[in-house]
XYZ file of C-alpha atoms in Angstrom:
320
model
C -1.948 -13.776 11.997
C 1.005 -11.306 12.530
C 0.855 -7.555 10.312
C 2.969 -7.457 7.566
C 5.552 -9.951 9.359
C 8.539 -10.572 6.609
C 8.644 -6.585 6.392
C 8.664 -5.154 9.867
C 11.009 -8.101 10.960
C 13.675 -6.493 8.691
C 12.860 -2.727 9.348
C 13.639 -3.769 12.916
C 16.740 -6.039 11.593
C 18.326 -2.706 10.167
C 17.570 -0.135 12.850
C 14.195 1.286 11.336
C 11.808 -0.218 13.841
C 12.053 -1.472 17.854
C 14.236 0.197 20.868
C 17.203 2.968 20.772
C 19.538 0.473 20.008
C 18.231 -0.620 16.850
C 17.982 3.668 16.207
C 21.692 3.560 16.420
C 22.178 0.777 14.290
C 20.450 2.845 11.971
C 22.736 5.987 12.582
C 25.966 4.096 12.507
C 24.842 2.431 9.151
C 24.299 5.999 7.455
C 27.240 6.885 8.950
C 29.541 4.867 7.532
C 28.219 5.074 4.345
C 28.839 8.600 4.112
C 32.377 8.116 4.964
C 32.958 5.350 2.755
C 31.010 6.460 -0.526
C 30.029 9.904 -0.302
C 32.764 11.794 1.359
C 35.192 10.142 -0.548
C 33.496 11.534 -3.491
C 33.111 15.077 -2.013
C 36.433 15.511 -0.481
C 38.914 14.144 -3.025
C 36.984 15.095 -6.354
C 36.905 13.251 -9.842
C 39.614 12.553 -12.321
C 39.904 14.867 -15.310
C 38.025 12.368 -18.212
C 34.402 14.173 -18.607
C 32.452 10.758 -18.965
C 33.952 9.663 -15.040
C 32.719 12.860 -13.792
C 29.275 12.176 -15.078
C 29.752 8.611 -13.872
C 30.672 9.402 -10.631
C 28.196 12.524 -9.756
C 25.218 10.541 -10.554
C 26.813 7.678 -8.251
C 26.420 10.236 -5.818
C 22.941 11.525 -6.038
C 22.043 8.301 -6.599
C 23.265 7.237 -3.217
C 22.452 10.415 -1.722
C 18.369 9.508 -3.013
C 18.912 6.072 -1.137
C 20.173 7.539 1.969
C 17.604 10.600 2.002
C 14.599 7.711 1.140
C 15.698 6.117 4.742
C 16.059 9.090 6.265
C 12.414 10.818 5.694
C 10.779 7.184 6.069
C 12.746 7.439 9.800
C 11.102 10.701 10.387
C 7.501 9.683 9.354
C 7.951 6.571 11.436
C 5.199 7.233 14.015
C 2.341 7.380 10.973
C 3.465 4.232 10.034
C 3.232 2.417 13.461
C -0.721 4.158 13.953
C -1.063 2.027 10.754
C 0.320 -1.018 12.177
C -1.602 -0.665 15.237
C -4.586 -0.304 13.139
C -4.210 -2.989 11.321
C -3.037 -5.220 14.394
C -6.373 -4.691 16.147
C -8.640 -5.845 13.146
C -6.238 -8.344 12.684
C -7.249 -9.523 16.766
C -10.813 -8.829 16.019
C -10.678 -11.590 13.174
C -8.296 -14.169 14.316
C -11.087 -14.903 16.735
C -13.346 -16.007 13.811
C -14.023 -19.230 12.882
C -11.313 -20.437 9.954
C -13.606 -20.264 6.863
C -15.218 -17.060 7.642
C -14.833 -14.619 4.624
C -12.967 -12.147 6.974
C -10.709 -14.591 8.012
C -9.874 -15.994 4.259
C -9.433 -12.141 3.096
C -7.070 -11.459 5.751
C -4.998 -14.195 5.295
C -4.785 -14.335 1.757
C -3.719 -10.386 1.765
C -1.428 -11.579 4.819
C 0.292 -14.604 2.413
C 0.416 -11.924 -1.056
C 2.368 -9.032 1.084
C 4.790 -11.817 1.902
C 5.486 -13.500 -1.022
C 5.787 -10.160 -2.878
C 7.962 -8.664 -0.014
C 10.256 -11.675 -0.303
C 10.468 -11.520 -3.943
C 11.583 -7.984 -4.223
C 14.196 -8.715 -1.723
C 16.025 -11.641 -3.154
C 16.163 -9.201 -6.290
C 17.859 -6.451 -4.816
C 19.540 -9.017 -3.447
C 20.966 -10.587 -6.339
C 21.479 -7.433 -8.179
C 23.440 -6.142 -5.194
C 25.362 -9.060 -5.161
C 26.389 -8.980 -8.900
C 27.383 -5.037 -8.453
C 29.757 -6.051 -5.927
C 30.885 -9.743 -6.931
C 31.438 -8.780 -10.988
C 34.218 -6.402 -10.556
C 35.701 -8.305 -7.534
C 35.466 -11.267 -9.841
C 37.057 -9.110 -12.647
C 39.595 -7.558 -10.511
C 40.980 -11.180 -9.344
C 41.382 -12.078 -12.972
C 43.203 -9.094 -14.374
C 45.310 -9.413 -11.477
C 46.012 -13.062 -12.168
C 46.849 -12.503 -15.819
C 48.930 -9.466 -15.060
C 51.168 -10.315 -12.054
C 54.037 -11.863 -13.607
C 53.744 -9.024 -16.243
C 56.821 -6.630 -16.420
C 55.394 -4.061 -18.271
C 55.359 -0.446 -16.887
C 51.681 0.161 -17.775
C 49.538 -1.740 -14.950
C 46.152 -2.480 -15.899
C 43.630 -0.531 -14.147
C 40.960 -2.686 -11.772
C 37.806 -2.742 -11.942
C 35.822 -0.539 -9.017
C 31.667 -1.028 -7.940
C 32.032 2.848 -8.279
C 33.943 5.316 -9.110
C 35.754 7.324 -6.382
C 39.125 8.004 -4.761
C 39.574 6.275 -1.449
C 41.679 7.930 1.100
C 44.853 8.216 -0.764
C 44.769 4.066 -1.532
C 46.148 3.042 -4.685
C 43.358 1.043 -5.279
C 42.781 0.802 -9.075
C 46.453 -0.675 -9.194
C 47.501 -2.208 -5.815
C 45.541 -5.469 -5.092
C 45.913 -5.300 -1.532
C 44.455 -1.396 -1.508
C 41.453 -2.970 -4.032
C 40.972 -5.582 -1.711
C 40.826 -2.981 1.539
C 38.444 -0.847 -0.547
C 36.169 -3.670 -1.435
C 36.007 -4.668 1.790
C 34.681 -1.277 3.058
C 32.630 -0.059 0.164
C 31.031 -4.131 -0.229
C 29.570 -3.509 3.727
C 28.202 -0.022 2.390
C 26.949 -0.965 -0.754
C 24.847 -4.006 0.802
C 23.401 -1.286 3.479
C 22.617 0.717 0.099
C 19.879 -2.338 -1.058
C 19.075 -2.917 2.401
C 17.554 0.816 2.561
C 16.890 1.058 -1.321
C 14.422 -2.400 -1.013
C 12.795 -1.209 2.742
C 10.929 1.602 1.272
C 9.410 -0.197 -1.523
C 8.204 -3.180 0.772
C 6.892 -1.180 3.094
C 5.009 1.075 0.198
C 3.284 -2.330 -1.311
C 2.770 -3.878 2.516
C 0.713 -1.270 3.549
C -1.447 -0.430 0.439
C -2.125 -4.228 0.328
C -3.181 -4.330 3.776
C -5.360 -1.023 3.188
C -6.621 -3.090 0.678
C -7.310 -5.491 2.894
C -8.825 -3.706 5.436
C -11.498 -2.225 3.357
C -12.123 -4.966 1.722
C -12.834 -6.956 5.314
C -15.381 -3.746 6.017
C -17.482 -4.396 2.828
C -17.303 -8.038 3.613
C -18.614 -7.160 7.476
C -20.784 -4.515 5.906
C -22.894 -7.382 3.500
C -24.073 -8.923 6.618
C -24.910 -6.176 9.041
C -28.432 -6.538 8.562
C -28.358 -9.764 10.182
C -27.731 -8.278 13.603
C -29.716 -6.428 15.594
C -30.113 -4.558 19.015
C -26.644 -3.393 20.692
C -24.402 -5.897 18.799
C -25.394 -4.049 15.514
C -24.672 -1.167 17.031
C -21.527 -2.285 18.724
C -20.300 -3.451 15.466
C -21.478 0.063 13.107
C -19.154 1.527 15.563
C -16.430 -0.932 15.229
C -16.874 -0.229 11.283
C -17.127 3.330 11.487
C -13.863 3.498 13.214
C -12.224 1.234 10.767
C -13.218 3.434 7.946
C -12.585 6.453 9.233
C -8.831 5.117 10.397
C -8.339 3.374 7.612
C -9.085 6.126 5.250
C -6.341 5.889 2.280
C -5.622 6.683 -1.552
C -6.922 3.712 -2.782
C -9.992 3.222 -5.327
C -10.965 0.017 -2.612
C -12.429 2.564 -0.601
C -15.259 3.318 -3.597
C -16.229 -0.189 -2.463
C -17.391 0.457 0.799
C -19.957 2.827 -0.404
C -21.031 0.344 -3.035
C -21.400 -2.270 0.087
C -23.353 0.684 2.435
C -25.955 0.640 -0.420
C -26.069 -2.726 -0.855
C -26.469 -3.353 3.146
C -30.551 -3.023 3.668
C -29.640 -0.375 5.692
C -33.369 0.312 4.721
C -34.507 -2.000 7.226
C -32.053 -0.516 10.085
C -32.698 1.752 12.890
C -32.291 5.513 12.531
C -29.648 6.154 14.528
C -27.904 3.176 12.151
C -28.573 4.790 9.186
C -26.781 8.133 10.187
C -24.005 6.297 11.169
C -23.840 4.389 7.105
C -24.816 7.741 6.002
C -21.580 9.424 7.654
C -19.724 6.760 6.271
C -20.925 6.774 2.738
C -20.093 10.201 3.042
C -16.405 9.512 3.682
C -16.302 6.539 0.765
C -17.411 9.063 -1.552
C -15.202 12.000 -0.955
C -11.897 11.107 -2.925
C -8.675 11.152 -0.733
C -4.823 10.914 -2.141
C -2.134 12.599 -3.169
C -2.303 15.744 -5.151
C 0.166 17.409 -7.070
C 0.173 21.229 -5.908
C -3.532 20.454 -4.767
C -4.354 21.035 -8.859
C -5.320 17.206 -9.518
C -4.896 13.633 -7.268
C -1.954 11.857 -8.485
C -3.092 8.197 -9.873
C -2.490 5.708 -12.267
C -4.997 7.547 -14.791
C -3.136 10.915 -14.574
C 0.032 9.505 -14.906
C -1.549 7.493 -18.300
C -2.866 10.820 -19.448
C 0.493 13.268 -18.477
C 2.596 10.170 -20.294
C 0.732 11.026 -23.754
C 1.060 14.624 -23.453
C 4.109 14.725 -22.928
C 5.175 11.796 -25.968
C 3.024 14.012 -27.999
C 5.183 17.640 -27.144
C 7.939 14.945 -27.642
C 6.726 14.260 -31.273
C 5.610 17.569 -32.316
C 8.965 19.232 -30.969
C 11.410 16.188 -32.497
C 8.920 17.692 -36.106
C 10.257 20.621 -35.736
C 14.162 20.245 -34.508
């Protein structure tokens, strides 16, 4: 019952995760994709034709957003280990369990969506990275093919994954410099998916296993009133810590009040009750991300900010 397996097996694949080495991997890779698609871009400029300006600057930020993405999730690195380590010690705590407890089934059925759905998203950006590249290769090859016995004086113009000029090459005309360029840019462009997918697996991974987690503390919650003595106690603690740890932006955690309340805590001993009552405490008080502090940032907002906005849209398209 490993945490979030499919994901931190690649963060550690591509430098993100395990010893120095793998750090450097990490390095090199940015490296060399700033010298093979945005210092090409930066040093040698854009040809004069306005639309392959535009084309080629938002290449660049887009890359730059990729790059910058890996970067800050690099730097907040530690936060997301405390979560793995959190989630690796319930995990312990309920592989012990017998195989149909409810604990057990929630774990592993959060354990068997983050993989699946981890998967999935990479074989997408996999095959979308591998039709950027393979297309204009593909297309390339052809135009080459049709044109080489060709004696005309305009040469058709390859087609390039992006648009750029590459160290002096030639490589919109001369098949061998096209095939050098491909060569380089096709290494960068599949480190591009590699850190444009990692973010976005580990973003789902860990709400789903939030998720999980309070989910498995409103399941242990339901049937603390069965214990008694010091393993009740021993096991408010365990839950205390759980919640307090595993305290996200996620509705879920409304839950675990709704399971304090419906715990008999009623029956319990005093010193149990303060201990739910801390915790309900902590369910209730809403935690995520704010915008500017003014308002949390959730799937309501961004409903409600989405209709605003389409109705300035409407009333200013009126006017215009």
């Amino acid at each position: 019952m490993a945490v979030m397996p499919f994901t931190l097996q690649c963060l550690r694949l591509f430098g993100l995760r395990g010893d120095r080495r793998n750090r450097v991997h990490f390095v090199l890779a940015l490296l060399f994709r700033l010298l093979i698609l945005h210092l090409p871009k930066l040093v040698f400029g854009f040809r004069d034709r306005i639309d392959l300006v535009i084309r080629s600057i938002s290449e660049l930020l887009f890359q730059i957003h990729i790059d910058l993405r890996a970067v800050l999730f690099g730097a907040k690195l530690g936060e997301f280990e405390e979560l793995v380590g959190l989630l690796r010690k319930a995990y312990n705590k309920v592989k012990t369990l017998d195989a149909n407890s409810p604990e057990r089934k929630i774990i592993e059925a959060s354990n068997l969506a983050i993989d699946r759905r981890s998967k999935s998203y990479a074989l997408y950006v996999a095959i979308a990275v591998t039709v950027f590249f393979w297309v204009p290769v593909i297309q390339t090859t052809a135009i080459w093919l049709v044109n080489r016995g060709s004696n005309s004086t305009d040469r058709a113009e390859f087609v390039t994954m992006m648009e750029l000029e590459f160290y002096g090459m030639d490589h919109r005309q001369n098949i061998v410099h096209y095939f050098v360029y491909a060569t380089f840019s096709g290494v960068a462009h599949h480190y591009a998916a590699v850190y444009f997918a990692l973010p976005g697996m580990v973003i789902f991974s860990c709400i789903k296993s939030i998720a999980a987690l309070f989910e498995l503390v409103s399941t242990r919650l339901a049937t603390l009133h069965e214990l008694s003595g010091k393993e009740l106690r021993e096991e408010l603690a365990d839950l205390v810590e759980l919640h307090v740890d595993g305290l996200r932006f996620v509705k879920i955690n409304l839950t675990v009040a709704d399971s304090i309340y419906r715990s008999e805590w009623i029956q319990m001993p005093v010193d149990v009750q303060k201990g739910l009552a801390m915790m309900l405490q902590r369910a209730q008080k809403r935690q995520g991300l704010t915008a500017a502090k003014f308002f949390y940032m959730d799937v309501e907002r961004f409903g409600r900010v989405a209709q605003t906005s389409y109705s300035i849209f409407v009333v200013l398209k009126e006017r215009i």
